[in-house]
PDB file of C-alpha atoms in Angstrom:
ATOM      1  CA  VAL F   5      -3.153   5.145  20.018  1.00  0.00           C
ATOM      2  CA  ARG F   6      -2.797   3.888  23.568  1.00  0.00           C
ATOM      3  CA  LEU F   7      -1.321   6.450  25.884  1.00  0.00           C
ATOM      4  CA  ALA F   8      -1.141   8.985  23.359  1.00  0.00           C
ATOM      5  CA  VAL F   9      -3.248  12.366  23.062  1.00  0.00           C
ATOM      6  CA  LEU F  10      -4.402  12.267  19.733  1.00  0.00           C
ATOM      7  CA  SER F  11      -4.966  16.069  19.256  1.00  0.00           C
ATOM      8  CA  THR F  12      -1.253  16.802  20.091  1.00  0.00           C
ATOM      9  CA  MET F  13       0.099  14.214  17.342  1.00  0.00           C
ATOM     10  CA  LYS F  14       1.698  15.593  14.232  1.00  0.00           C
ATOM     11  CA  PRO F  15      -0.217  14.931  10.910  1.00  0.00           C
ATOM     12  CA  GLU F  16       2.388  12.683   9.689  1.00  0.00           C
ATOM     13  CA  PHE F  17       2.018  10.445  12.499  1.00  0.00           C
ATOM     14  CA  ARG F  18      -1.702  10.364  12.253  1.00  0.00           C
ATOM     15  CA  MET F  19      -1.835   8.954   8.662  1.00  0.00           C
ATOM     16  CA  LEU F  20      -0.103   5.692   8.097  1.00  0.00           C
ATOM     17  CA  PRO F  21       2.029   5.388   5.190  1.00  0.00           C
ATOM     18  CA  LEU F  22       1.225   2.778   2.647  1.00  0.00           C
ATOM     19  CA  MET F  23       3.201   1.574  -0.380  1.00  0.00           C
ATOM     20  CA  PRO F  24       0.915  -0.532  -2.523  1.00  0.00           C
ATOM     21  CA  SER F  25       2.019  -3.065  -5.406  1.00  0.00           C
ATOM     22  CA  ILE F  26      -0.044  -3.844  -8.355  1.00  0.00           C
ATOM     23  CA  ASP F  27      -0.496  -7.369  -9.631  1.00  0.00           C
ATOM     24  CA  GLY F  28      -1.102  -8.545 -13.225  1.00  0.00           C
ATOM     25  CA  ASP F  29      -4.867  -7.871 -12.674  1.00  0.00           C
ATOM     26  CA  GLY F  30      -4.515  -4.546 -11.767  1.00  0.00           C
ATOM     27  CA  ARG F  31      -5.468  -5.089  -8.034  1.00  0.00           C
ATOM     28  CA  ARG F  32      -3.570  -3.033  -5.375  1.00  0.00           C
ATOM     29  CA  LYS F  33      -2.209  -4.647  -2.484  1.00  0.00           C
ATOM     30  CA  ALA F  34      -0.448  -2.941   0.579  1.00  0.00           C
ATOM     31  CA  ARG F  35       0.694  -4.670   3.813  1.00  0.00           C
ATOM     32  CA  ILE F  36       0.571  -3.377   7.361  1.00  0.00           C
ATOM     33  CA  GLY F  37       2.890  -4.335  10.216  1.00  0.00           C
ATOM     34  CA  ARG F  38       6.017  -3.280  12.335  1.00  0.00           C
ATOM     35  CA  MET F  39       8.473  -4.577   9.862  1.00  0.00           C
ATOM     36  CA  ILE F  40       6.929  -2.924   6.834  1.00  0.00           C
ATOM     37  CA  GLN F  41       5.906   0.700   8.609  1.00  0.00           C
ATOM     38  CA  HIS F  42       8.930   0.041  11.017  1.00  0.00           C
ATOM     39  CA  GLN F  43      10.027   3.745  11.598  1.00  0.00           C
ATOM     40  CA  TRP F  44       6.374   4.652  11.700  1.00  0.00           C
ATOM     41  CA  PHE F  45       5.182   2.386  14.349  1.00  0.00           C
ATOM     42  CA  GLU F  46       8.502   3.135  16.447  1.00  0.00           C
ATOM     43  CA  ALA F  47       7.366   6.937  16.391  1.00  0.00           C
ATOM     44  CA  VAL F  48       3.823   6.602  17.225  1.00  0.00           C
ATOM     45  CA  LEU F  49       3.674   4.044  19.592  1.00  0.00           C
ATOM     46  CA  LEU F  50       4.826   5.149  23.344  1.00  0.00           C
ATOM     47  CA  ASP F  51       5.396   2.007  25.094  1.00  0.00           C
ATOM     48  CA  ALA F  52       7.914  -0.716  23.759  1.00  0.00           C
ATOM     49  CA  MET F  53       5.587  -3.563  24.579  1.00  0.00           C
ATOM     50  CA  ASP F  54       3.040  -2.179  22.236  1.00  0.00           C
ATOM     51  CA  HIS F  55       5.410  -2.109  19.528  1.00  0.00           C
ATOM     52  CA  SER F  56       6.324  -5.725  20.007  1.00  0.00           C
ATOM     53  CA  ALA F  57       2.772  -6.767  20.254  1.00  0.00           C
ATOM     54  CA  ILE F  58       2.373  -5.628  16.594  1.00  0.00           C
ATOM     55  CA  SER F  59       2.776  -8.557  14.022  1.00  0.00           C
ATOM     56  CA  ARG F  60       5.550  -8.225  11.508  1.00  0.00           C
ATOM     57  CA  GLU F  61       3.014  -8.337   8.919  1.00  0.00           C
ATOM     58  CA  ALA F  62      -0.274  -7.955  10.874  1.00  0.00           C
ATOM     59  CA  CYS F  63      -2.441  -7.456   7.574  1.00  0.00           C
ATOM     60  CA  GLU F  64      -2.970  -6.822   3.871  1.00  0.00           C
ATOM     61  CA  LEU F  65      -5.265  -4.399   2.231  1.00  0.00           C
ATOM     62  CA  SER F  66      -6.488  -5.143  -1.079  1.00  0.00           C
ATOM     63  CA  TRP F  67      -8.842  -3.163  -3.765  1.00  0.00           C
ATOM     64  CA  GLY F  68      -9.168  -2.454  -7.461  1.00  0.00           C
ATOM     65  CA  GLY F  69      -8.706  -4.849 -10.384  1.00  0.00           C
ATOM     66  CA  SER F  70     -10.496  -5.782 -13.509  1.00  0.00           C
ATOM     67  CA  ASP F  71     -13.599  -6.983 -11.820  1.00  0.00           C
ATOM     68  CA  PRO F  72     -15.768  -4.297 -10.526  1.00  0.00           C
ATOM     69  CA  ALA F  73     -17.443  -6.805  -8.249  1.00  0.00           C
ATOM     70  CA  GLN F  74     -14.255  -7.785  -6.534  1.00  0.00           C
ATOM     71  CA  ALA F  75     -12.649  -4.291  -6.347  1.00  0.00           C
ATOM     72  CA  HIS F  76     -13.824  -3.187  -2.784  1.00  0.00           C
ATOM     73  CA  LEU F  77     -11.288  -2.598  -0.135  1.00  0.00           C
ATOM     74  CA  LYS F  78     -10.613  -5.877   1.677  1.00  0.00           C
ATOM     75  CA  LEU F  79      -8.474  -6.483   4.800  1.00  0.00           C
ATOM     76  CA  LEU F  80      -6.865  -9.913   5.150  1.00  0.00           C
ATOM     77  CA  VAL F  81      -5.089 -10.899   8.499  1.00  0.00           C
ATOM     78  CA  LEU F  82      -1.791 -12.287   7.994  1.00  0.00           C
ATOM     79  CA  GLY F  83      -0.094 -12.092  11.465  1.00  0.00           C
ATOM     80  CA  ASN F  84      -0.754 -13.852  14.874  1.00  0.00           C
ATOM     81  CA  GLY F  85      -1.449 -10.499  16.682  1.00  0.00           C
ATOM     82  CA  LEU F  86      -5.269  -9.591  17.321  1.00  0.00           C
ATOM     83  CA  MET F  87      -6.732  -7.819  14.549  1.00  0.00           C
ATOM     84  CA  LEU F  88     -10.543  -6.081  14.913  1.00  0.00           C
ATOM     85  CA  VAL F  89     -12.398  -4.662  12.208  1.00  0.00           C
ATOM     86  CA  ASP F  90     -15.392  -2.547  13.578  1.00  0.00           C
ATOM     87  CA  ASP F  91     -14.869  -4.320  17.155  1.00  0.00           C
ATOM     88  CA  GLN F  92     -15.051  -7.554  15.673  1.00  0.00           C
ATOM     89  CA  VAL F  93     -11.962  -9.943  15.948  1.00  0.00           C
ATOM     90  CA  ILE F  94     -11.073 -11.115  12.698  1.00  0.00           C
ATOM     91  CA  ALA F  95      -9.097 -14.664  12.813  1.00  0.00           C
ATOM     92  CA  ARG F  96      -5.728 -15.043  11.031  1.00  0.00           C
ATOM     93  CA  GLY F  97      -6.354 -16.063   7.586  1.00  0.00           C
ATOM     94  CA  ASP F  98      -9.713 -14.406   7.420  1.00  0.00           C
ATOM     95  CA  SER F  99     -10.798 -11.462   5.689  1.00  0.00           C
ATOM     96  CA  ALA F 100     -13.216  -8.511   6.181  1.00  0.00           C
ATOM     97  CA  PHE F 101     -14.609  -5.818   3.577  1.00  0.00           C
ATOM     98  CA  LEU F 102     -14.175  -2.448   4.790  1.00  0.00           C
ATOM     99  CA  ARG F 103     -16.370   0.733   4.211  1.00  0.00           C
ATOM    100  CA  PRO F 104     -15.863   4.627   4.785  1.00  0.00           C
ATOM    101  CA  GLY F 105     -15.928   4.759   8.496  1.00  0.00           C
ATOM    102  CA  SER F 106     -14.798   1.355   9.455  1.00  0.00           C
ATOM    103  CA  ARG F 107     -12.101   0.899  12.215  1.00  0.00           C
ATOM    104  CA  ILE F 108      -9.091  -1.344  12.083  1.00  0.00           C
ATOM    105  CA  GLY F 109      -8.021  -2.180  15.416  1.00  0.00           C
ATOM    106  CA  LEU F 110      -4.645  -3.821  16.550  1.00  0.00           C
ATOM    107  CA  ALA F 111      -4.751  -5.297  20.072  1.00  0.00           C
ATOM    108  CA  ARG F 112      -3.466  -7.777  22.580  1.00  0.00           C
ATOM    109  CA  GLN F 113      -4.792  -9.883  25.445  1.00  0.00           C
ATOM    110  CA  VAL F 114      -3.692  -8.811  28.995  1.00  0.00           C
ATOM    111  CA  GLY F 115      -4.272 -10.090  32.272  1.00  0.00           C
ATOM    112  CA  PRO F 116      -5.105 -13.538  33.702  1.00  0.00           C
ATOM    113  CA  ALA F 117      -8.412 -13.355  32.136  1.00  0.00           C
ATOM    114  CA  GLY F 118      -6.888 -12.433  28.810  1.00  0.00           C
ATOM    115  CA  GLU F 119      -8.925  -9.066  28.452  1.00  0.00           C
ATOM    116  CA  LEU F 120      -8.647  -7.085  25.040  1.00  0.00           C
ATOM    117  CA  GLU F 121      -6.405  -4.174  25.050  1.00  0.00           C
ATOM    118  CA  THR F 122      -6.736  -1.966  21.964  1.00  0.00           C
ATOM    119  CA  ILE F 123      -2.995  -0.580  21.007  1.00  0.00           C
ATOM    120  CA  MET F 124      -4.015   1.468  18.098  1.00  0.00           C
ATOM    121  CA  VAL F 125      -7.133   2.089  16.088  1.00  0.00           C
ATOM    122  CA  LEU F 126      -6.959   3.035  12.331  1.00  0.00           C
ATOM    123  CA  ALA F 127      -9.807   4.622  10.755  1.00  0.00           C
ATOM    124  CA  VAL F 128     -10.940   4.173   7.000  1.00  0.00           C
ATOM    125  CA  HIS F 129     -11.262   7.391   5.188  1.00  0.00           C
ATOM    126  CA  CYS F 130     -13.001   7.681   1.712  1.00  0.00           C
ATOM    127  CA  ALA F 131     -11.618   9.804  -1.089  1.00  0.00           C
ATOM    128  CA  SER F 132     -14.994   9.933  -3.045  1.00  0.00           C
ATOM    129  CA  GLN F 133     -17.735  12.499  -2.864  1.00  0.00           C
ATOM    130  CA  PRO F 134     -20.500  12.316  -0.491  1.00  0.00           C
ATOM    131  CA  GLY F 135     -23.415  10.422  -1.889  1.00  0.00           C
ATOM    132  CA  GLU F 136     -21.207   7.681  -3.592  1.00  0.00           C
ATOM    133  CA  GLY F 137     -20.863   5.853  -0.439  1.00  0.00           C
ATOM    134  CA  GLN F 138     -22.754   2.736  -1.260  1.00  0.00           C
ATOM    135  CA  LEU F 139     -20.334   0.807   1.141  1.00  0.00           C
ATOM    136  CA  ALA F 140     -21.696   2.764   4.272  1.00  0.00           C
ATOM    137  CA  GLY F 141     -24.046   0.028   5.484  1.00  0.00           C
ATOM    138  CA  LEU F 142     -21.677  -2.911   4.539  1.00  0.00           C
ATOM    139  CA  ALA F 143     -20.956  -5.529   7.183  1.00  0.00           C
ATOM    140  CA  PRO F 144     -17.462  -6.797   7.568  1.00  0.00           C
ATOM    141  CA  HIS F 145     -18.288 -10.271   6.353  1.00  0.00           C
ATOM    142  CA  SER F 146     -21.058  -9.538   3.860  1.00  0.00           C
ATOM    143  CA  LYS F 147     -21.077  -9.494   0.175  1.00  0.00           C
ATOM    144  CA  PRO F 148     -19.989  -6.127  -1.251  1.00  0.00           C
ATOM    145  CA  PRO F 149     -22.449  -4.295  -3.776  1.00  0.00           C
ATOM    146  CA  GLU F 150     -21.413  -4.416  -7.290  1.00  0.00           C
ATOM    147  CA  ILE F 151     -20.123  -0.891  -7.658  1.00  0.00           C
ATOM    148  CA  LEU F 152     -16.916   0.723  -8.712  1.00  0.00           C
ATOM    149  CA  SER F 153     -14.861   1.804  -5.690  1.00  0.00           C
ATOM    150  CA  VAL F 154     -11.329   2.853  -6.638  1.00  0.00           C
ATOM    151  CA  PRO F 155     -10.225   6.302  -8.240  1.00  0.00           C
ATOM    152  CA  GLU F 156      -8.964   4.264 -11.385  1.00  0.00           C
ATOM    153  CA  GLU F 157     -12.711   3.406 -12.203  1.00  0.00           C
ATOM    154  CA  ARG F 158     -13.887   6.665 -11.447  1.00  0.00           C
ATOM    155  CA  ALA F 159     -13.260  10.448 -13.344  1.00  0.00           C
ATOM    156  CA  ILE F 160     -12.379  13.189 -10.513  1.00  0.00           C
ATOM    157  CA  LEU F 161     -15.734  14.372 -10.157  1.00  0.00           C
ATOM    158  CA  GLY F 162     -17.657  11.013 -10.332  1.00  0.00           C
ATOM    159  CA  GLN F 163     -18.117  10.923 -14.130  1.00  0.00           C
ATOM    160  CA  PRO F 164     -17.555   7.793 -15.971  1.00  0.00           C
ATOM    161  CA  LEU F 165     -14.168   7.572 -17.721  1.00  0.00           C
ATOM    162  CA  SER F 166     -14.398   7.548 -21.505  1.00  0.00           C
ATOM    163  CA  PRO F 167     -12.483   4.966 -23.550  1.00  0.00           C
ATOM    164  CA  GLU F 168     -10.006   7.785 -24.855  1.00  0.00           C
ATOM    165  CA  ALA F 169      -9.050   8.444 -21.084  1.00  0.00           C
ATOM    166  CA  SER F 170      -7.506   4.900 -20.840  1.00  0.00           C
ATOM    167  CA  ASN F 171      -4.184   6.509 -20.768  1.00  0.00           C
ATOM    168  CA  VAL F 172      -4.808   8.987 -18.108  1.00  0.00           C
ATOM    169  CA  TRP F 173      -2.487   8.338 -14.965  1.00  0.00           C
ATOM    170  CA  ARG F 174      -3.647   9.798 -11.559  1.00  0.00           C
ATOM    171  CA  LEU F 175      -1.407  10.975  -8.724  1.00  0.00           C
ATOM    172  CA  GLU F 176      -3.001  11.352  -5.625  1.00  0.00           C
ATOM    173  CA  CYS F 177      -1.866  13.509  -2.609  1.00  0.00           C
ATOM    174  CA  VAL F 178      -1.699  11.432   0.686  1.00  0.00           C
ATOM    175  CA  PHE F 179      -0.320  14.026   2.872  1.00  0.00           C
ATOM    176  CA  ALA F 180       0.457  17.659   2.856  1.00  0.00           C
ATOM    177  CA  ALA F 181       2.804  19.231   5.518  1.00  0.00           C
ATOM    178  CA  GLY F 182       1.198  21.454   7.972  1.00  0.00           C
ATOM    179  CA  LEU F 183      -2.454  20.226   7.002  1.00  0.00           C
ATOM    180  CA  ALA F 184      -4.417  18.322   9.892  1.00  0.00           C
ATOM    181  CA  PRO F 185      -5.944  15.163   8.669  1.00  0.00           C
ATOM    182  CA  GLU F 186      -9.619  16.485   9.510  1.00  0.00           C
ATOM    183  CA  ALA F 187      -8.750  19.425   7.132  1.00  0.00           C
ATOM    184  CA  PHE F 188      -7.022  16.967   4.504  1.00  0.00           C
ATOM    185  CA  SER F 189      -9.763  14.589   4.441  1.00  0.00           C
ATOM    186  CA  GLY F 190     -12.218  17.746   3.652  1.00  0.00           C
ATOM    187  CA  LEU F 191     -10.456  18.721   0.655  1.00  0.00           C
ATOM    188  CA  PRO F 192     -12.362  17.658  -2.566  1.00  0.00           C
ATOM    189  CA  LEU F 193     -10.949  14.792  -4.560  1.00  0.00           C
ATOM    190  CA  CYS F 194     -10.119  17.284  -7.619  1.00  0.00           C
ATOM    191  CA  ALA F 195      -7.845  18.916  -5.178  1.00  0.00           C
ATOM    192  CA  ARG F 196      -5.752  16.054  -4.302  1.00  0.00           C
ATOM    193  CA  GLN F 197      -5.497  14.303  -7.659  1.00  0.00           C
ATOM    194  CA  LEU F 198      -2.823  15.194 -10.422  1.00  0.00           C
ATOM    195  CA  SER F 199      -3.987  13.857 -13.950  1.00  0.00           C
ATOM    196  CA  LEU F 200      -1.298  12.893 -16.621  1.00  0.00           C
ATOM    197  CA  GLN F 201      -1.964  11.940 -20.134  1.00  0.00           C
ATOM    198  CA  LEU F 202       0.772   9.239 -20.724  1.00  0.00           C
ATOM    199  CA  ALA F 203       0.418   7.407 -23.961  1.00  0.00           C
ATOM    200  CA  ILE F 204       2.964   5.637 -25.845  1.00  0.00           C
ATOM    201  CA  GLY F 205       5.087   8.258 -28.226  1.00  0.00           C
ATOM    202  CA  THR F 206       4.065  11.207 -26.192  1.00  0.00           C
ATOM    203  CA  ALA F 207       6.836  13.492 -24.470  1.00  0.00           C
ATOM    204  CA  PRO F 208       7.760  13.042 -21.011  1.00  0.00           C
ATOM    205  CA  LYS F 209       5.475  15.002 -18.335  1.00  0.00           C
ATOM    206  CA  VAL F 210       7.177  17.476 -16.065  1.00  0.00           C
ATOM    207  CA  ILE F 211       5.503  17.937 -12.667  1.00  0.00           C
ATOM    208  CA  GLY F 212       6.057  21.215 -10.778  1.00  0.00           C
ATOM    209  CA  ARG F 213       4.526  24.639  -9.598  1.00  0.00           C
ATOM    210  CA  GLU F 214       5.302  26.217 -12.831  1.00  0.00           C
ATOM    211  CA  HIS F 215       3.518  23.404 -14.826  1.00  0.00           C
ATOM    212  CA  GLN F 216       0.520  22.696 -12.584  1.00  0.00           C
TER     213      GLN F 216
END
């Protein structure tokens, strides 16, 4: 974040909150922009000019769905603000595939020469175990490898889901108060996910420290 000291930022300001929707094909979509995460951008950005340079709807992230070949995390640029993926400018209406370690940059042009000034960089973290990251060498505009890439298509420890597990719903923790982002991302997937069997006709599930 421009003008900010990253090491002094609270964990809740170092993790961008996303509210994904699910389409009829099961694909997740979440948008990023100053209109969508208004309070977060206002709290994180120190310069009002930086805030106004972020598009109201900057980009859309999408992943998952019924087709494994199309399930990979992808960014689509929606706004007029400058967007970068791994230091490459992505034009409005264009898309780029993301991989663990990819950097999403929000930037603007300044000065008579129109020099590029980065406002914020968001890093893509992977919730999978080491060794599952076949996306590691993926270039932003290349064709993704045909692998499953979302938690719903994997069991917690990388084991394939059985047909009987089709009614298993998983709640994944994305923030824990007092836990730094580095420590949080280092937690094993099984410590961040809560699995619930929700089949038609079963009793309601209760979540709480006495139940899990």
